[in-house]
Tab-separated table of C-alpha atoms in Angstrom:
chain	number	residue	atom	x	y	z
A	1386	UNK	CA	0.000	0.000	0.000
A	1387	UNK	CA	2.824	2.385	0.903
A	1388	UNK	CA	4.576	1.769	-2.431
A	1389	UNK	CA	1.366	2.407	-4.355
A	1390	UNK	CA	0.836	5.640	-2.438
A	1391	UNK	CA	4.399	6.765	-3.211
A	1392	UNK	CA	3.833	6.159	-6.938
A	1393	UNK	CA	0.523	8.028	-6.790
A	1394	UNK	CA	2.215	10.872	-4.877
A	1395	UNK	CA	4.933	11.347	-7.491
A	1396	UNK	CA	2.496	11.195	-10.411
A	1397	UNK	CA	0.207	13.727	-8.734
A	1398	UNK	CA	3.180	15.951	-7.849
A	1399	UNK	CA	4.240	16.042	-11.506
A	1400	UNK	CA	0.946	17.734	-12.339
A	1401	UNK	CA	0.766	20.218	-9.471
A	1402	UNK	CA	1.858	23.776	-10.067
A	1403	UNK	CA	0.204	24.680	-13.363
A	1404	UNK	CA	-2.863	25.973	-11.513
A	1405	UNK	CA	-0.775	28.599	-9.697
A	1406	UNK	CA	-0.864	30.747	-12.832
A	1407	UNK	CA	-4.027	32.155	-11.255
A	1408	UNK	CA	-1.833	33.930	-8.698
A	1409	UNK	CA	-0.572	36.300	-11.393
A	1410	UNK	CA	-4.086	37.080	-12.620
A	1411	UNK	CA	-3.679	40.685	-11.549
A	1412	UNK	CA	-0.674	40.972	-13.856
A	1413	UNK	CA	-2.436	39.295	-16.789
A	1414	UNK	CA	-4.288	41.070	-19.555
A	1415	UNK	CA	-7.915	39.937	-19.846
A	1416	UNK	CA	-7.537	37.169	-17.221
A	1417	UNK	CA	-11.197	36.145	-17.578
A	1418	UNK	CA	-10.245	34.643	-20.959
A	1419	UNK	CA	-6.526	33.955	-20.639
A	1420	UNK	CA	-6.414	32.070	-17.325
A	1421	UNK	CA	-9.216	29.515	-17.950
A	1422	UNK	CA	-7.727	28.692	-21.349
A	1423	UNK	CA	-4.225	28.447	-19.912
A	1424	UNK	CA	-5.454	26.046	-17.231
A	1425	UNK	CA	-7.133	23.810	-19.823
A	1426	UNK	CA	-4.012	23.553	-21.979
A	1427	UNK	CA	-1.485	23.309	-19.146
A	1428	UNK	CA	-2.614	19.856	-18.011
A	1429	UNK	CA	-1.937	18.405	-21.453
A	1430	UNK	CA	1.332	20.319	-21.891
A	1431	UNK	CA	2.624	19.074	-18.538
A	1432	UNK	CA	1.718	15.504	-19.505
A	1433	UNK	CA	3.419	15.851	-22.891
A	1434	UNK	CA	6.636	17.291	-21.462
A	1435	UNK	CA	6.897	14.621	-18.754
A	1436	UNK	CA	6.048	11.826	-21.204
A	1437	UNK	CA	8.601	12.990	-23.785
A	1438	UNK	CA	11.383	13.356	-21.225
A	1439	UNK	CA	10.692	9.869	-19.853
A	1440	UNK	CA	10.556	8.363	-23.341
A	1441	UNK	CA	13.886	9.860	-24.404
A	1442	UNK	CA	15.466	8.694	-21.157
A	1443	UNK	CA	14.261	5.114	-21.631
A	1444	UNK	CA	15.262	5.174	-25.315
A	1445	UNK	CA	18.832	6.258	-24.484
A	1446	UNK	CA	19.453	3.638	-21.815
A	1447	UNK	CA	19.999	-0.067	-22.309
A	1448	UNK	CA	17.222	-2.296	-20.913
A	1449	UNK	CA	19.845	-3.773	-18.588
A	1450	UNK	CA	19.844	-0.487	-16.633
A	1451	UNK	CA	16.059	-0.091	-16.261
A	1452	UNK	CA	16.170	-1.579	-12.761
A	1453	UNK	CA	18.722	0.999	-11.706
A	1454	UNK	CA	16.607	3.845	-13.092
A	1455	UNK	CA	13.503	2.596	-11.286
A	1456	UNK	CA	15.103	3.110	-7.850
A	1457	UNK	CA	17.321	6.092	-8.679
A	1458	UNK	CA	16.798	9.451	-6.935
A	1459	UNK	CA	18.220	11.192	-10.026
A	1460	UNK	CA	17.105	9.029	-12.986
A	1461	UNK	CA	17.985	11.577	-15.691
A	1462	UNK	CA	21.571	12.018	-14.520
A	1463	UNK	CA	22.029	8.291	-13.872
A	1464	UNK	CA	20.476	7.435	-17.230
A	1465	UNK	CA	22.838	9.701	-19.167
A	1466	UNK	CA	25.824	8.280	-17.304
A	1467	UNK	CA	24.674	4.746	-18.113
A	1468	UNK	CA	24.349	5.781	-21.771
A	1469	UNK	CA	27.899	7.137	-21.708
A	1470	UNK	CA	26.847	10.771	-22.013
A	1471	UNK	CA	28.726	12.964	-19.536
A	1472	UNK	CA	29.880	16.550	-19.306
A	1473	UNK	CA	28.097	18.929	-21.695
A	1474	UNK	CA	25.032	16.664	-22.274
A	1475	UNK	CA	24.317	16.595	-18.543
A	1476	UNK	CA	24.588	20.382	-18.389
A	1477	UNK	CA	22.188	20.687	-21.317
A	1478	UNK	CA	19.833	18.235	-19.633
A	1479	UNK	CA	19.834	20.269	-16.422
A	1480	UNK	CA	19.023	23.404	-18.411
A	1481	UNK	CA	16.238	21.591	-20.281
A	1482	UNK	CA	14.750	20.227	-17.054
A	1483	UNK	CA	14.919	23.669	-15.462
A	1484	UNK	CA	12.971	25.337	-18.266
A	1485	UNK	CA	10.912	22.412	-19.488
A	1486	UNK	CA	10.834	19.212	-17.453
A	1487	UNK	CA	9.843	20.963	-14.238
A	1488	UNK	CA	7.653	23.700	-15.700
A	1489	UNK	CA	4.751	22.448	-13.609
A	1490	UNK	CA	6.645	22.308	-10.314
A	1491	UNK	CA	9.790	24.394	-9.934
A	1492	UNK	CA	9.012	27.550	-11.920
A	1493	UNK	CA	5.513	28.148	-10.508
A	1494	UNK	CA	6.871	26.994	-7.151
A	1495	UNK	CA	8.903	30.202	-7.075
A	1496	UNK	CA	6.710	32.670	-8.971
A	1497	UNK	CA	3.355	31.918	-7.327
A	1498	UNK	CA	4.260	31.574	-3.615
A	1499	UNK	CA	6.169	34.858	-3.772
A	1500	UNK	CA	2.924	36.604	-4.780
A	1501	UNK	CA	1.052	34.896	-1.948
A	1502	UNK	CA	3.719	35.927	0.549
A	1503	UNK	CA	3.640	39.516	-0.739
A	1504	UNK	CA	-0.137	39.706	-0.313
A	1505	UNK	CA	0.006	38.152	3.165
A	1506	UNK	CA	2.679	40.660	4.196
A	1507	UNK	CA	0.405	43.487	3.080
A	1508	UNK	CA	-2.354	42.012	5.253
A	1509	UNK	CA	0.042	41.763	8.259
A	1510	UNK	CA	-0.093	37.961	8.121
A	1511	UNK	CA	3.684	37.909	7.541
A	1512	UNK	CA	6.527	40.328	8.372
A	1513	UNK	CA	6.246	43.647	6.560
A	1514	UNK	CA	9.634	43.442	4.785
A	1515	UNK	CA	8.307	40.539	2.695
A	1516	UNK	CA	5.829	42.929	1.079
A	1517	UNK	CA	8.480	45.195	-0.430
A	1518	UNK	CA	8.554	45.621	-4.204
A	1519	UNK	CA	11.769	45.893	-6.212
A	1520	UNK	CA	11.914	49.405	-7.737
A	1521	UNK	CA	13.839	48.030	-10.727
A	1522	UNK	CA	11.936	44.830	-11.581
A	1523	UNK	CA	8.605	45.705	-9.942
A	1524	UNK	CA	8.474	42.244	-8.335
A	1525	UNK	CA	8.303	41.134	-4.668
A	1526	UNK	CA	12.047	40.481	-4.475
A	1527	UNK	CA	12.254	39.726	-0.736
A	1528	UNK	CA	9.461	37.180	-1.031
A	1529	UNK	CA	11.154	35.556	-4.043
A	1530	UNK	CA	14.458	35.333	-2.135
A	1531	UNK	CA	12.674	33.715	0.822
A	1532	UNK	CA	11.072	31.105	-1.450
A	1533	UNK	CA	14.486	30.376	-2.987
A	1534	UNK	CA	16.025	29.859	0.456
A	1535	UNK	CA	13.233	27.479	1.443
A	1536	UNK	CA	13.781	25.526	-1.798
A	1537	UNK	CA	17.502	25.181	-1.038
A	1538	UNK	CA	16.713	23.937	2.484
A	1539	UNK	CA	14.330	21.316	1.100
A	1540	UNK	CA	16.864	20.232	-1.526
A	1541	UNK	CA	19.453	19.814	1.249
A	1542	UNK	CA	17.294	17.076	2.800
A	1543	UNK	CA	18.322	14.911	-0.179
A	1544	UNK	CA	14.947	13.152	-0.132
A	1545	UNK	CA	12.635	13.627	-3.078
A	1546	UNK	CA	9.895	11.709	-1.218
A	1547	UNK	CA	10.097	14.109	1.722
A	1548	UNK	CA	10.075	17.169	-0.548
A	1549	UNK	CA	7.102	15.880	-2.540
A	1550	UNK	CA	5.233	15.001	0.658
A	1551	UNK	CA	5.808	18.428	2.237
A	1552	UNK	CA	4.709	20.068	-1.010
A	1553	UNK	CA	1.527	18.009	-1.287
A	1554	UNK	CA	0.625	18.450	2.383
A	1555	UNK	CA	0.979	22.212	1.985
A	1556	UNK	CA	-1.140	22.096	-1.161
A	1557	UNK	CA	-3.713	19.919	0.572
A	1558	UNK	CA	-4.202	22.372	3.422
A	1559	UNK	CA	-4.301	25.435	1.139
A	1560	UNK	CA	-6.571	23.907	-1.498
A	1561	UNK	CA	-8.991	22.381	0.989
A	1562	UNK	CA	-9.385	25.800	2.633
A	1563	UNK	CA	-9.761	27.365	-0.825
A	1564	UNK	CA	-12.404	24.822	-1.846
A	1565	UNK	CA	-14.388	25.401	1.346
A	1566	UNK	CA	-14.159	29.160	0.738
A	1567	UNK	CA	-15.430	28.665	-2.830
A	1568	UNK	CA	-18.392	26.619	-1.610
A	1569	UNK	CA	-19.145	29.186	1.096
A	1570	UNK	CA	-19.002	32.142	-1.305
A	1571	UNK	CA	-21.170	30.350	-3.843
A	1572	UNK	CA	-23.796	29.659	-1.196
A	1573	UNK	CA	-23.653	33.075	0.485
A	1574	UNK	CA	-23.367	35.195	-2.674
A	1575	UNK	CA	-25.097	33.221	-5.442
A	1576	UNK	CA	-25.902	36.364	-7.446
A	1577	UNK	CA	-22.447	37.922	-7.213
A	1578	UNK	CA	-21.160	39.136	-10.585
A	1579	UNK	CA	-18.184	36.926	-11.438
A	1580	UNK	CA	-15.818	37.490	-14.408
A	1581	UNK	CA	-15.574	33.723	-14.852
A	1582	UNK	CA	-17.640	30.819	-13.555
A	1583	UNK	CA	-15.880	27.474	-13.275
A	1584	UNK	CA	-17.855	24.592	-14.802
A	1585	UNK	CA	-18.622	21.793	-12.320
A	1586	UNK	CA	-17.016	23.916	-9.598
A	1587	UNK	CA	-18.931	22.300	-6.726
A	1588	UNK	CA	-18.072	18.763	-7.852
A	1589	UNK	CA	-14.438	19.786	-8.361
A	1590	UNK	CA	-14.222	21.187	-4.837
A	1591	UNK	CA	-15.599	18.078	-3.154
A	1592	UNK	CA	-13.445	15.825	-5.338
A	1593	UNK	CA	-10.344	17.845	-4.404
A	1594	UNK	CA	-11.182	17.674	-0.696
A	1595	UNK	CA	-11.635	13.887	-0.832
A	1596	UNK	CA	-8.387	13.304	-2.779
A	1597	UNK	CA	-6.267	15.506	-0.525
A	1598	UNK	CA	-7.806	13.962	2.599
A	1599	UNK	CA	-6.687	10.586	1.262
A	1600	UNK	CA	-3.179	11.981	0.708
A	1601	UNK	CA	-2.976	13.370	4.235
A	1602	UNK	CA	-3.955	10.010	5.734
A	1603	UNK	CA	-1.134	8.177	3.975
A	1604	UNK	CA	1.434	11.002	3.857
A	1605	UNK	CA	5.024	10.661	5.035
A	1606	UNK	CA	5.107	10.944	8.843
A	1607	UNK	CA	8.116	13.262	8.945
A	1608	UNK	CA	6.484	15.549	6.380
A	1609	UNK	CA	3.307	15.614	8.496
A	1610	UNK	CA	5.336	16.567	11.568
A	1611	UNK	CA	7.022	19.350	9.575
A	1612	UNK	CA	3.648	20.641	8.421
A	1613	UNK	CA	2.277	20.486	11.965
A	1614	UNK	CA	5.235	22.500	13.322
A	1615	UNK	CA	4.772	25.144	10.602
A	1616	UNK	CA	1.040	25.247	11.328
A	1617	UNK	CA	1.549	25.755	15.074
A	1618	UNK	CA	4.180	28.460	14.435
A	1619	UNK	CA	1.770	30.212	12.058
A	1620	UNK	CA	-1.012	30.190	14.641
A	1621	UNK	CA	1.326	31.590	17.297
A	1622	UNK	CA	2.361	34.380	14.907
A	1623	UNK	CA	-1.283	35.126	14.161
A	1624	UNK	CA	-2.318	35.448	17.799
A	1625	UNK	CA	0.764	37.452	18.818
A	1626	UNK	CA	0.989	39.821	15.833
A	1627	UNK	CA	-1.587	39.597	13.055
A	1628	UNK	CA	-4.698	39.672	15.241
A	1629	UNK	CA	-3.652	43.033	16.677
A	1630	UNK	CA	-3.951	44.776	13.300
A	1631	UNK	CA	-7.455	45.876	12.447
A	1632	UNK	CA	-7.466	46.269	8.687
A	1633	UNK	CA	-10.477	47.620	6.836
A	1634	UNK	CA	-11.692	44.780	4.681
A	1635	UNK	CA	-13.175	45.733	1.295
A	1636	UNK	CA	-16.544	44.400	0.264
A	1637	UNK	CA	-16.801	41.264	-1.849
A	1638	UNK	CA	-17.901	43.364	-4.813
A	1639	UNK	CA	-14.885	45.642	-4.397
A	1640	UNK	CA	-12.576	42.619	-4.210
A	1641	UNK	CA	-13.912	41.288	-7.507
A	1642	UNK	CA	-13.798	44.746	-9.068
A	1643	UNK	CA	-14.428	45.626	-12.674
A	1644	UNK	CA	-12.610	43.506	-15.242
A	1645	UNK	CA	-11.904	45.165	-18.581
A	1646	UNK	CA	-13.401	43.513	-21.633
A	1647	UNK	CA	-11.344	43.302	-24.843
A	1648	UNK	CA	-12.396	45.103	-27.967
A	1649	UNK	CA	-13.654	43.081	-30.928
A	1650	UNK	CA	-10.212	43.221	-32.535
A	1651	UNK	CA	-8.460	42.211	-29.315
A	1652	UNK	CA	-10.922	39.363	-28.723
A	1653	UNK	CA	-10.341	38.069	-32.248
A	1654	UNK	CA	-6.580	38.161	-31.655
A	1655	UNK	CA	-6.937	36.339	-28.313
A	1656	UNK	CA	-9.110	33.634	-29.897
A	1657	UNK	CA	-6.635	33.188	-32.753
A	1658	UNK	CA	-3.709	32.750	-30.368
A	1659	UNK	CA	-5.695	30.265	-28.304
A	1660	UNK	CA	-6.502	28.164	-31.382
A	1661	UNK	CA	-2.822	28.046	-32.311
A	1662	UNK	CA	-1.869	26.938	-28.802
A	1663	UNK	CA	-4.764	24.456	-28.657
A	1664	UNK	CA	-3.811	22.766	-31.927
A	1665	UNK	CA	-0.126	22.740	-30.984
A	1666	UNK	CA	-0.933	21.210	-27.609
A	1667	UNK	CA	-3.175	18.594	-29.227
A	1668	UNK	CA	-0.440	17.571	-31.679
A	1669	UNK	CA	2.221	17.293	-28.980
A	1670	UNK	CA	-0.115	15.317	-26.705
A	1671	UNK	CA	-1.053	12.862	-29.475
A	1672	UNK	CA	2.625	12.330	-30.334
A	1673	UNK	CA	3.427	11.743	-26.659
A	1674	UNK	CA	0.700	9.094	-26.424
A	1675	UNK	CA	1.584	7.502	-29.757
A	1676	UNK	CA	5.250	6.871	-28.937
A	1677	UNK	CA	4.100	4.756	-25.983
A	1678	UNK	CA	1.038	3.082	-27.503
A	1679	UNK	CA	2.428	2.181	-30.958
A	1680	UNK	CA	5.128	-0.211	-29.609
A	1681	UNK	CA	2.534	-1.863	-27.364
A	1682	UNK	CA	-0.116	-2.306	-30.079
A	1683	UNK	CA	2.243	-3.240	-32.919
């Protein structure tokens, strides 16, 4: 059971991260169109990238080394070494993984949390210095640096299972709270004007809650302890510092605000770009499936 959970954990972890593009919605032009479409395509793009990387790795390595790859903590590096490719190819692989193979995990794992930390600092839920904006890049640089430091600390544990477990536990807590908030807002403000309405949102929320509850039950014990310590520390910080600040909360309508609609020309351009991306994603996804299914069927 534990081995099956570990496999499920890693597969699920490969697909987490793409949804954090919503955190930069305030920096996106016409997010009511761009973000839903990006979310739809991202799932298939993440699958295609992971599938292609795995296929090339297996194709490069002799079948005699498959057992070694199955238990390796760094299968790409070990696979290239087994194939006799060292030096420059490994450097190129690392670059490719950085910008492609981990696009659903590492990149959004830095960009999105920094925005969350910045917003929480503005609301006095975190120290004020984390809410500072870089005058040159116009980004929350202190928050980005903090996220980078945390990533280095996690990498230093030298346990991909621990890192994945901590990540998924954090996601579970955040997303379960988010899903409950969605259900509460939908019930309390059914007539609220929303720029975008998620299809099957209620079903998706309950499904997410059930799946993440399952993950928490079977999660790595050390990762659960880490999450519990962070949770207790957060509550202590809230009661000692955050609760003392009485911020004026805007109304729900003010939070949603007015979202600009594109002109007819802009909408046509957006739709054209989406069709290009949709067809490109479909082609790449079909190729990724075919390279695995063709050898099996024929």
